XYZ file of C-alpha atoms in Angstrom:
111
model
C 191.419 -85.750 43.983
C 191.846 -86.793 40.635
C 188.400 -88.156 40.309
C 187.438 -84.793 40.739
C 188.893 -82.724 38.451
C 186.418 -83.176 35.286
C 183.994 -81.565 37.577
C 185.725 -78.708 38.670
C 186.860 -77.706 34.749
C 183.069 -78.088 33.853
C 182.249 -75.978 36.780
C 184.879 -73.539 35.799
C 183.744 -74.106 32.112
C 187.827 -75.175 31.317
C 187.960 -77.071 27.871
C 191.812 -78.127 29.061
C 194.057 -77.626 31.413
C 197.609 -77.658 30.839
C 200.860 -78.198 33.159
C 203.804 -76.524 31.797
C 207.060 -77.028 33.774
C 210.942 -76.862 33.350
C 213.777 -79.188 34.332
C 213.046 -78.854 38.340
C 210.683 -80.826 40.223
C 206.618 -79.342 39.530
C 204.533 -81.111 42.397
C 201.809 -80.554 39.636
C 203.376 -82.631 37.036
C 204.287 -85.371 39.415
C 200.443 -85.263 39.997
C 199.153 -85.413 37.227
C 202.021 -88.214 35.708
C 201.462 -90.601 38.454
C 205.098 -89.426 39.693
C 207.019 -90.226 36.542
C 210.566 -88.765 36.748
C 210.911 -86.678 33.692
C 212.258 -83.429 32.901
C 209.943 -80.845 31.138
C 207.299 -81.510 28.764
C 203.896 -80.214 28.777
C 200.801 -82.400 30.813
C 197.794 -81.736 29.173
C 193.778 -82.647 30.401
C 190.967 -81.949 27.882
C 187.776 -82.408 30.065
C 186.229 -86.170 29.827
C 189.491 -87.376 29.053
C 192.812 -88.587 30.844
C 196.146 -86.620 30.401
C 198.210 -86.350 27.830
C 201.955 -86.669 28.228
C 204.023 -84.640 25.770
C 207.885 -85.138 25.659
C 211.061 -84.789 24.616
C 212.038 -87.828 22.945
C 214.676 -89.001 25.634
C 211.614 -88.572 28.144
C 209.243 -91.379 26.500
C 210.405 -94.244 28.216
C 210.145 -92.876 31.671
C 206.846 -90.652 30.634
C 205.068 -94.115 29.632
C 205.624 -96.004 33.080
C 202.643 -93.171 33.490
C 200.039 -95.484 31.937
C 199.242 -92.368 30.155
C 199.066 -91.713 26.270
C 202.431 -90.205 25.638
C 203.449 -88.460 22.624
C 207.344 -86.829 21.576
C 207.362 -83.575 20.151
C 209.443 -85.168 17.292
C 206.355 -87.216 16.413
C 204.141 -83.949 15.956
C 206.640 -82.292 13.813
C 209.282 -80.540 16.288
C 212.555 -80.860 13.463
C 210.225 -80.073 10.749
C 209.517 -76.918 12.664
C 212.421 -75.646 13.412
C 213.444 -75.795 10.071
C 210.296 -74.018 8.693
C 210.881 -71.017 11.470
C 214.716 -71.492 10.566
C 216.104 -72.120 14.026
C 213.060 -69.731 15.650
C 212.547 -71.988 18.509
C 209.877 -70.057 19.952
C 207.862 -69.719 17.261
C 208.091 -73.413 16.320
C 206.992 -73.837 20.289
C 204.016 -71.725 19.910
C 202.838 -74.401 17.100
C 204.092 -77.512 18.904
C 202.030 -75.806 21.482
C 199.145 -75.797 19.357
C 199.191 -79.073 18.025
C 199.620 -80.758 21.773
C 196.383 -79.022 21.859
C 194.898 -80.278 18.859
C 196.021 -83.731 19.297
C 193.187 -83.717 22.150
C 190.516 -82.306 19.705
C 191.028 -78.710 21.499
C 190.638 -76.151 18.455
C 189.352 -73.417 20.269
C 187.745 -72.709 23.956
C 188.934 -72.144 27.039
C 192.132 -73.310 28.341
């Protein structure tokens, strides 16, 4: 159960978890959503706290029927990015990455 799951990450000593999936259906992310329909994105849980929802900008509408906080990846930089790694989209992931993380106060532990 969800009413569980701080619990078990304290148990497990887990700072965050995070749910990564692609463009098919994740029985994880539907979970953790509340069984929004979108497409990718990263779900992430910092212990004590409810999920974030992080997006692709054609995503938000349908991420925030969630009743989750729900951020774009535009809105922590994601053009800016690419342009600084000129075009390198996985490098400019790896950062996104680490900002999703740092936009739940999650600077260093375990994840």
């Amino acid at each position: 159960m969800k009413a569980d799951l701080d619990r078990l990450m304290e148990a497990r000593k887990l700072d965050a978890f995070v749910v990564i999936c692609g463009e098919q259906y994740c029985a994880e992310r539907d979970y953790m959503t509340n069984g929004v329909a979108i497409t990718g994105g990263y779900v992430m849980k910092k212990c004590g706290a409810p999920p974030v929802i992080f997006c692709n900008p054609m995503e938000i509408a349908e991420a925030q029927k969630s009743g989750l906080e729900c951020l774009t990846y535009d809105q922590l930089g994601w053009s800016a990015l690419i342009e600084e790694f000129e075009g390198d989209r996985t490098k400019a992931t790896i950062v996104l990455f680490g900002r999703c993380l740092e936009h739940l106060g999650i600077r260093s532990g375990r994840v």
